[in-house]
């Protein structure tokens, strides 16, 4: 079990009477890229929110890097090495790329409490390395985020994961708002992550993208996991059948 | 390949041109206004506006005390907030610190309820800074933890601190400070104090974690919070610093006039905000610098002494001053709209 990055057992979330997520058992192995698909409201984002500590689960167990975890908030998850790229980008528009990558965890030259002096050179260097690692091309990293295209912003958000040597990256529809070229740019970064052996959970509605990028596809329907498919054993038609409920995976029969 | 890189370089050049810093606009404005008054000087009074060193000295002295306040206000506005209380904090801090700075030579004039005279200078200074710090701390706690808008919280402090200023001596002015205390405001000392404060906070905003977080909060508060910045604690710190600087300005002002009255500092908050906005600090938060504010302060100084120089009536001066403030805000809104359209 040493190659297991993340494991959830019986992960469940109820919002009052709404069963948004019902006993999800999930395993992510080293270097694996997994897509999570499903209709709107199927429980994809709920599932991710339990893992990243944005919400507190109703019941169930989460094991990350071999030990059980209970994140009090998204910061705890980030500390532990789970980096999330949200649909709504959490970037400060007036700051430049290194500032954004290191926001809240700045490199310090001289420690003077809140007035600690910033290590600009160190942050710049680490940023350049992170960008190189993810093959992100940004013409001028000292440019404010405000002056960048949507794709470049998304790349900056993703580059955070590489800069901090995160152990798991989660992306929630990273290309939903992007154009064709920008989408390609983001997909290239994802391929680089794959080549580097960094595990990824990708939420996406884009069938082509999913088949292009990941090893395994998980389908959620009405708060339940209904399929766990290796890419080689399935095709687009098949996945759609699971998403719409025309088909249910053998091991999940009995689910409503 | 070289074509591509030259095209990229060209794009960069365009971008750089379009996104020049607002401080530069302010500087161009300063030079323009200075030239106008120089021309007007020759046309109306047949003498140079900038030719007189005394006039320049008076000009910078007039604005440097409000400039100290503006350095604090700059930080508040960068977080996306506003501080309307600084003028009243000046009043209260001046009254209270002055009453601990009195000399014993004129027993009848001494604010007798306390009866403490000839105290070492450190005591009134500590008390003056403490008053500003306390007022700023209350502002910050209200804004950060009750989530009321900064406009309301500091409006309340504006009224209350003015009340404190009047209540402290039941409306009587406090005069006759010790020589050491008076020295804070004599000669060019206010300008030197302003310069120290401005340089210090320029460096702090530019090179420290405090500065980075100040800009981040004004830029995108949610992103700042998600990045692990303790937004509430930071806001308290920013407002506390602004209050403390108002306390410092209060002592310089009182020492300079050798007296403190409860009406001191009225409208200073608006002048400080105006200097800040004229200097290119965006009211939407996230943008601006102490350098911009210093330029805004100089513009303010040139306009005020320029009007006096061409013998424009004080009534007109105020009317025009109001127009300039509105114009600076309009320019800021216009900049924001253009930026929103670009992105």
PDB file of C-alpha atoms in Angstrom, chain A residues 18-217:
ATOM      1  CA  UNK A  18     -29.606  16.297   0.937  1.00  0.00           C
ATOM      2  CA  UNK A  19     -27.207  13.417   0.440  1.00  0.00           C
ATOM      3  CA  UNK A  20     -24.651  15.199  -1.722  1.00  0.00           C
ATOM      4  CA  UNK A  21     -22.058  12.457  -1.338  1.00  0.00           C
ATOM      5  CA  UNK A  22     -22.748   8.912  -0.257  1.00  0.00           C
ATOM      6  CA  UNK A  23     -20.002   6.512   0.919  1.00  0.00           C
ATOM      7  CA  UNK A  24     -17.355   7.136  -1.708  1.00  0.00           C
ATOM      8  CA  UNK A  25     -14.449   4.672  -1.706  1.00  0.00           C
ATOM      9  CA  UNK A  26     -11.576   5.984  -3.767  1.00  0.00           C
ATOM     10  CA  UNK A  27      -7.903   5.219  -4.212  1.00  0.00           C
ATOM     11  CA  UNK A  28      -5.274   7.303  -5.986  1.00  0.00           C
ATOM     12  CA  UNK A  29      -1.870   5.740  -6.628  1.00  0.00           C
ATOM     13  CA  UNK A  30       1.523   7.253  -7.157  1.00  0.00           C
ATOM     14  CA  UNK A  31       1.853   9.182 -10.419  1.00  0.00           C
ATOM     15  CA  UNK A  32      -1.716   8.433 -11.407  1.00  0.00           C
ATOM     16  CA  UNK A  33      -3.944  10.938 -13.187  1.00  0.00           C
ATOM     17  CA  UNK A  34      -7.629  10.406 -12.482  1.00  0.00           C
ATOM     18  CA  UNK A  35     -10.595  12.275 -13.944  1.00  0.00           C
ATOM     19  CA  UNK A  36     -13.817  12.794 -12.079  1.00  0.00           C
ATOM     20  CA  UNK A  37     -16.850  13.160 -14.304  1.00  0.00           C
ATOM     21  CA  UNK A  38     -20.557  13.470 -13.790  1.00  0.00           C
ATOM     22  CA  UNK A  39     -23.506  15.731 -14.302  1.00  0.00           C
ATOM     23  CA  UNK A  40     -23.946  19.015 -12.473  1.00  0.00           C
ATOM     24  CA  UNK A  41     -24.798  18.253  -8.877  1.00  0.00           C
ATOM     25  CA  UNK A  42     -23.549  14.674  -9.128  1.00  0.00           C
ATOM     26  CA  UNK A  43     -21.180  15.182  -6.211  1.00  0.00           C
ATOM     27  CA  UNK A  44     -17.858  15.845  -7.939  1.00  0.00           C
ATOM     28  CA  UNK A  45     -17.131  19.158  -6.300  1.00  0.00           C
ATOM     29  CA  UNK A  46     -18.540  17.974  -2.993  1.00  0.00           C
ATOM     30  CA  UNK A  47     -16.102  15.068  -3.098  1.00  0.00           C
ATOM     31  CA  UNK A  48     -13.177  17.428  -3.702  1.00  0.00           C
ATOM     32  CA  UNK A  49     -14.321  19.836  -1.009  1.00  0.00           C
ATOM     33  CA  UNK A  50     -14.210  17.069   1.601  1.00  0.00           C
ATOM     34  CA  UNK A  51     -10.687  16.081   0.588  1.00  0.00           C
ATOM     35  CA  UNK A  52      -9.334  19.643   0.597  1.00  0.00           C
ATOM     36  CA  UNK A  53     -10.931  20.530   3.914  1.00  0.00           C
ATOM     37  CA  UNK A  54     -13.095  23.306   2.471  1.00  0.00           C
ATOM     38  CA  UNK A  55     -16.016  21.506   4.120  1.00  0.00           C
ATOM     39  CA  UNK A  56     -16.177  19.041   6.989  1.00  0.00           C
ATOM     40  CA  UNK A  57     -17.388  15.578   6.038  1.00  0.00           C
ATOM     41  CA  UNK A  58     -20.389  13.921   7.644  1.00  0.00           C
ATOM     42  CA  UNK A  59     -18.522  10.634   8.030  1.00  0.00           C
ATOM     43  CA  UNK A  60     -15.809   8.541   6.482  1.00  0.00           C
ATOM     44  CA  UNK A  61     -12.060   8.284   6.547  1.00  0.00           C
ATOM     45  CA  UNK A  62      -9.435  10.048   4.447  1.00  0.00           C
ATOM     46  CA  UNK A  63      -5.908   8.701   4.277  1.00  0.00           C
ATOM     47  CA  UNK A  64      -3.227  10.835   2.663  1.00  0.00           C
ATOM     48  CA  UNK A  65       0.362   9.690   2.234  1.00  0.00           C
ATOM     49  CA  UNK A  66      -0.214   6.769   4.541  1.00  0.00           C
ATOM     50  CA  UNK A  67      -1.757   8.548   7.490  1.00  0.00           C
ATOM     51  CA  UNK A  68      -5.314   9.471   8.336  1.00  0.00           C
ATOM     52  CA  UNK A  69      -5.982  13.189   7.976  1.00  0.00           C
ATOM     53  CA  UNK A  70      -8.585  15.618   9.274  1.00  0.00           C
ATOM     54  CA  UNK A  71      -8.013  18.975   7.635  1.00  0.00           C
ATOM     55  CA  UNK A  72      -9.611  21.868   9.506  1.00  0.00           C
ATOM     56  CA  UNK A  73      -9.452  24.039   6.396  1.00  0.00           C
ATOM     57  CA  UNK A  74      -7.959  24.379   2.927  1.00  0.00           C
ATOM     58  CA  UNK A  75      -4.760  25.783   4.420  1.00  0.00           C
ATOM     59  CA  UNK A  76      -4.161  22.584   6.373  1.00  0.00           C
ATOM     60  CA  UNK A  77      -4.581  20.608   3.178  1.00  0.00           C
ATOM     61  CA  UNK A  78      -2.144  22.870   1.396  1.00  0.00           C
ATOM     62  CA  UNK A  79       0.357  22.524   4.243  1.00  0.00           C
ATOM     63  CA  UNK A  80       0.099  18.771   3.882  1.00  0.00           C
ATOM     64  CA  UNK A  81       0.845  19.051   0.147  1.00  0.00           C
ATOM     65  CA  UNK A  82      -2.564  19.057  -1.537  1.00  0.00           C
ATOM     66  CA  UNK A  83      -2.689  21.973  -3.945  1.00  0.00           C
ATOM     67  CA  UNK A  84      -6.045  22.893  -5.469  1.00  0.00           C
ATOM     68  CA  UNK A  85      -6.645  24.977  -8.571  1.00  0.00           C
ATOM     69  CA  UNK A  86     -10.153  26.333  -8.186  1.00  0.00           C
ATOM     70  CA  UNK A  87     -12.557  27.385 -10.895  1.00  0.00           C
ATOM     71  CA  UNK A  88     -12.492  30.876  -9.473  1.00  0.00           C
ATOM     72  CA  UNK A  89      -8.845  31.820  -9.470  1.00  0.00           C
ATOM     73  CA  UNK A  90      -7.474  32.845  -6.136  1.00  0.00           C
ATOM     74  CA  UNK A  91      -4.999  35.407  -7.443  1.00  0.00           C
ATOM     75  CA  UNK A  92      -4.290  38.977  -6.398  1.00  0.00           C
ATOM     76  CA  UNK A  93      -4.568  40.961  -9.643  1.00  0.00           C
ATOM     77  CA  UNK A  94      -2.256  43.797  -8.697  1.00  0.00           C
ATOM     78  CA  UNK A  95       0.648  41.565  -7.719  1.00  0.00           C
ATOM     79  CA  UNK A  96       3.074  39.854 -10.067  1.00  0.00           C
ATOM     80  CA  UNK A  97       3.734  36.157 -10.573  1.00  0.00           C
ATOM     81  CA  UNK A  98       6.244  35.426  -7.784  1.00  0.00           C
ATOM     82  CA  UNK A  99       4.176  37.491  -5.336  1.00  0.00           C
ATOM     83  CA  UNK A 100       1.114  35.415  -6.115  1.00  0.00           C
ATOM     84  CA  UNK A 101       2.890  32.083  -5.973  1.00  0.00           C
ATOM     85  CA  UNK A 102       4.321  32.906  -2.569  1.00  0.00           C
ATOM     86  CA  UNK A 103       1.370  34.814  -1.153  1.00  0.00           C
ATOM     87  CA  UNK A 104       0.880  33.788   2.456  1.00  0.00           C
ATOM     88  CA  UNK A 105       4.142  31.811   2.553  1.00  0.00           C
ATOM     89  CA  UNK A 106       6.734  34.335   1.461  1.00  0.00           C
ATOM     90  CA  UNK A 107      10.438  33.633   1.514  1.00  0.00           C
ATOM     91  CA  UNK A 108      12.006  35.762   4.206  1.00  0.00           C
ATOM     92  CA  UNK A 109      15.422  37.398   4.261  1.00  0.00           C
ATOM     93  CA  UNK A 110      15.315  38.855   7.770  1.00  0.00           C
ATOM     94  CA  UNK A 111      12.638  37.794  10.211  1.00  0.00           C
ATOM     95  CA  UNK A 112      11.017  40.798  11.894  1.00  0.00           C
ATOM     96  CA  UNK A 113       7.525  39.436  12.521  1.00  0.00           C
ATOM     97  CA  UNK A 114       4.978  41.155  10.304  1.00  0.00           C
ATOM     98  CA  UNK A 115       7.696  43.474   9.036  1.00  0.00           C
ATOM     99  CA  UNK A 116       9.954  40.662   7.884  1.00  0.00           C
ATOM    100  CA  UNK A 117      12.006  41.568   4.837  1.00  0.00           C
ATOM    101  CA  UNK A 118      11.109  39.694   1.662  1.00  0.00           C
ATOM    102  CA  UNK A 119      13.582  37.589  -0.256  1.00  0.00           C
ATOM    103  CA  UNK A 120      12.585  38.816  -3.734  1.00  0.00           C
ATOM    104  CA  UNK A 121      15.500  37.154  -5.459  1.00  0.00           C
ATOM    105  CA  UNK A 122      14.821  33.773  -3.878  1.00  0.00           C
ATOM    106  CA  UNK A 123      11.132  33.921  -4.748  1.00  0.00           C
ATOM    107  CA  UNK A 124      11.898  34.943  -8.290  1.00  0.00           C
ATOM    108  CA  UNK A 125      14.332  32.089  -8.703  1.00  0.00           C
ATOM    109  CA  UNK A 126      11.937  29.507  -7.279  1.00  0.00           C
ATOM    110  CA  UNK A 127       9.194  30.859  -9.536  1.00  0.00           C
ATOM    111  CA  UNK A 128      11.356  30.495 -12.609  1.00  0.00           C
ATOM    112  CA  UNK A 129      12.185  26.936 -11.622  1.00  0.00           C
ATOM    113  CA  UNK A 130       8.522  26.147 -11.019  1.00  0.00           C
ATOM    114  CA  UNK A 131       7.532  27.580 -14.366  1.00  0.00           C
ATOM    115  CA  UNK A 132      10.289  25.643 -16.098  1.00  0.00           C
ATOM    116  CA  UNK A 133       9.130  22.453 -14.438  1.00  0.00           C
ATOM    117  CA  UNK A 134       5.593  22.922 -15.702  1.00  0.00           C
ATOM    118  CA  UNK A 135       6.767  24.261 -19.074  1.00  0.00           C
ATOM    119  CA  UNK A 136       4.705  27.400 -18.538  1.00  0.00           C
ATOM    120  CA  UNK A 137       5.804  30.324 -20.675  1.00  0.00           C
ATOM    121  CA  UNK A 138       5.065  33.736 -19.271  1.00  0.00           C
ATOM    122  CA  UNK A 139       6.899  36.566 -21.032  1.00  0.00           C
ATOM    123  CA  UNK A 140       7.478  38.727 -17.998  1.00  0.00           C
ATOM    124  CA  UNK A 141       6.899  37.289 -14.552  1.00  0.00           C
ATOM    125  CA  UNK A 142       7.207  40.746 -13.023  1.00  0.00           C
ATOM    126  CA  UNK A 143       4.072  41.839 -14.830  1.00  0.00           C
ATOM    127  CA  UNK A 144       0.939  42.220 -12.705  1.00  0.00           C
ATOM    128  CA  UNK A 145      -1.555  39.371 -13.054  1.00  0.00           C
ATOM    129  CA  UNK A 146      -4.110  41.956 -14.191  1.00  0.00           C
ATOM    130  CA  UNK A 147      -2.263  42.365 -17.469  1.00  0.00           C
ATOM    131  CA  UNK A 148      -2.302  38.659 -18.316  1.00  0.00           C
ATOM    132  CA  UNK A 149      -4.660  36.554 -20.394  1.00  0.00           C
ATOM    133  CA  UNK A 150      -7.042  34.033 -18.835  1.00  0.00           C
ATOM    134  CA  UNK A 151      -4.797  31.177 -19.904  1.00  0.00           C
ATOM    135  CA  UNK A 152      -1.709  32.757 -18.396  1.00  0.00           C
ATOM    136  CA  UNK A 153      -3.554  33.334 -15.139  1.00  0.00           C
ATOM    137  CA  UNK A 154      -4.659  29.710 -15.039  1.00  0.00           C
ATOM    138  CA  UNK A 155      -1.070  28.671 -15.731  1.00  0.00           C
ATOM    139  CA  UNK A 156       0.128  30.789 -12.825  1.00  0.00           C
ATOM    140  CA  UNK A 157      -2.398  29.113 -10.555  1.00  0.00           C
ATOM    141  CA  UNK A 158      -1.224  25.700 -11.715  1.00  0.00           C
ATOM    142  CA  UNK A 159       2.445  26.616 -11.479  1.00  0.00           C
ATOM    143  CA  UNK A 160       1.936  27.093  -7.754  1.00  0.00           C
ATOM    144  CA  UNK A 161       1.718  23.328  -7.416  1.00  0.00           C
ATOM    145  CA  UNK A 162       5.054  22.774  -9.112  1.00  0.00           C
ATOM    146  CA  UNK A 163       6.799  25.496  -7.149  1.00  0.00           C
ATOM    147  CA  UNK A 164       5.824  24.005  -3.833  1.00  0.00           C
ATOM    148  CA  UNK A 165       6.542  20.382  -4.728  1.00  0.00           C
ATOM    149  CA  UNK A 166       2.999  19.447  -3.812  1.00  0.00           C
ATOM    150  CA  UNK A 167       2.210  15.792  -3.386  1.00  0.00           C
ATOM    151  CA  UNK A 168      -1.226  15.943  -4.982  1.00  0.00           C
ATOM    152  CA  UNK A 169      -2.792  18.419  -7.393  1.00  0.00           C
ATOM    153  CA  UNK A 170      -6.539  18.835  -7.732  1.00  0.00           C
ATOM    154  CA  UNK A 171      -7.972  20.863 -10.596  1.00  0.00           C
ATOM    155  CA  UNK A 172     -11.633  21.840 -10.710  1.00  0.00           C
ATOM    156  CA  UNK A 173     -12.521  22.473 -14.365  1.00  0.00           C
ATOM    157  CA  UNK A 174      -9.295  24.330 -15.104  1.00  0.00           C
ATOM    158  CA  UNK A 175     -10.142  25.031 -18.741  1.00  0.00           C
ATOM    159  CA  UNK A 176     -13.872  25.773 -18.470  1.00  0.00           C
ATOM    160  CA  UNK A 177     -13.395  29.487 -19.143  1.00  0.00           C
ATOM    161  CA  UNK A 178     -10.502  29.286 -21.585  1.00  0.00           C
ATOM    162  CA  UNK A 179     -10.114  29.538 -25.353  1.00  0.00           C
ATOM    163  CA  UNK A 180      -8.728  26.803 -27.584  1.00  0.00           C
ATOM    164  CA  UNK A 181      -5.108  27.877 -27.460  1.00  0.00           C
ATOM    165  CA  UNK A 182      -5.176  28.557 -23.751  1.00  0.00           C
ATOM    166  CA  UNK A 183      -6.788  25.195 -23.089  1.00  0.00           C
ATOM    167  CA  UNK A 184      -3.972  23.565 -24.991  1.00  0.00           C
ATOM    168  CA  UNK A 185      -1.453  25.409 -22.870  1.00  0.00           C
ATOM    169  CA  UNK A 186      -3.056  24.138 -19.666  1.00  0.00           C
ATOM    170  CA  UNK A 187      -3.274  20.607 -21.053  1.00  0.00           C
ATOM    171  CA  UNK A 188       0.427  20.718 -21.823  1.00  0.00           C
ATOM    172  CA  UNK A 189       1.120  21.582 -18.226  1.00  0.00           C
ATOM    173  CA  UNK A 190      -0.967  18.617 -17.130  1.00  0.00           C
ATOM    174  CA  UNK A 191       1.100  16.366 -19.426  1.00  0.00           C
ATOM    175  CA  UNK A 192       4.256  17.749 -17.873  1.00  0.00           C
ATOM    176  CA  UNK A 193       2.923  16.900 -14.432  1.00  0.00           C
ATOM    177  CA  UNK A 194       2.284  13.372 -15.701  1.00  0.00           C
ATOM    178  CA  UNK A 195       5.815  13.068 -17.054  1.00  0.00           C
ATOM    179  CA  UNK A 196       7.149  14.216 -13.710  1.00  0.00           C
ATOM    180  CA  UNK A 197       5.088  11.536 -11.986  1.00  0.00           C
ATOM    181  CA  UNK A 198       2.948  13.988 -10.022  1.00  0.00           C
ATOM    182  CA  UNK A 199      -0.511  12.648  -9.183  1.00  0.00           C
ATOM    183  CA  UNK A 200      -3.589  14.600 -10.258  1.00  0.00           C
ATOM    184  CA  UNK A 201      -7.326  14.623  -9.755  1.00  0.00           C
ATOM    185  CA  UNK A 202      -9.026  16.440 -12.624  1.00  0.00           C
ATOM    186  CA  UNK A 203     -12.661  17.465 -12.634  1.00  0.00           C
ATOM    187  CA  UNK A 204     -13.767  18.046 -16.191  1.00  0.00           C
ATOM    188  CA  UNK A 205     -16.793  17.959 -18.482  1.00  0.00           C
ATOM    189  CA  UNK A 206     -14.640  17.746 -21.555  1.00  0.00           C
ATOM    190  CA  UNK A 207     -14.650  14.142 -22.802  1.00  0.00           C
ATOM    191  CA  UNK A 208     -11.838  14.637 -25.323  1.00  0.00           C
ATOM    192  CA  UNK A 209      -9.671  16.255 -22.686  1.00  0.00           C
ATOM    193  CA  UNK A 210     -10.288  13.471 -20.217  1.00  0.00           C
ATOM    194  CA  UNK A 211      -9.440  10.730 -22.710  1.00  0.00           C
ATOM    195  CA  UNK A 212      -6.359  12.675 -23.764  1.00  0.00           C
ATOM    196  CA  UNK A 213      -4.941  13.242 -20.344  1.00  0.00           C
ATOM    197  CA  UNK A 214      -5.828  10.726 -17.659  1.00  0.00           C
ATOM    198  CA  UNK A 215      -5.342   7.051 -16.828  1.00  0.00           C
ATOM    199  CA  UNK A 216      -8.599   6.372 -15.070  1.00  0.00           C
ATOM    200  CA  UNK A 217     -12.106   7.838 -15.010  1.00  0.00           C
TER     201      UNK A 217
END
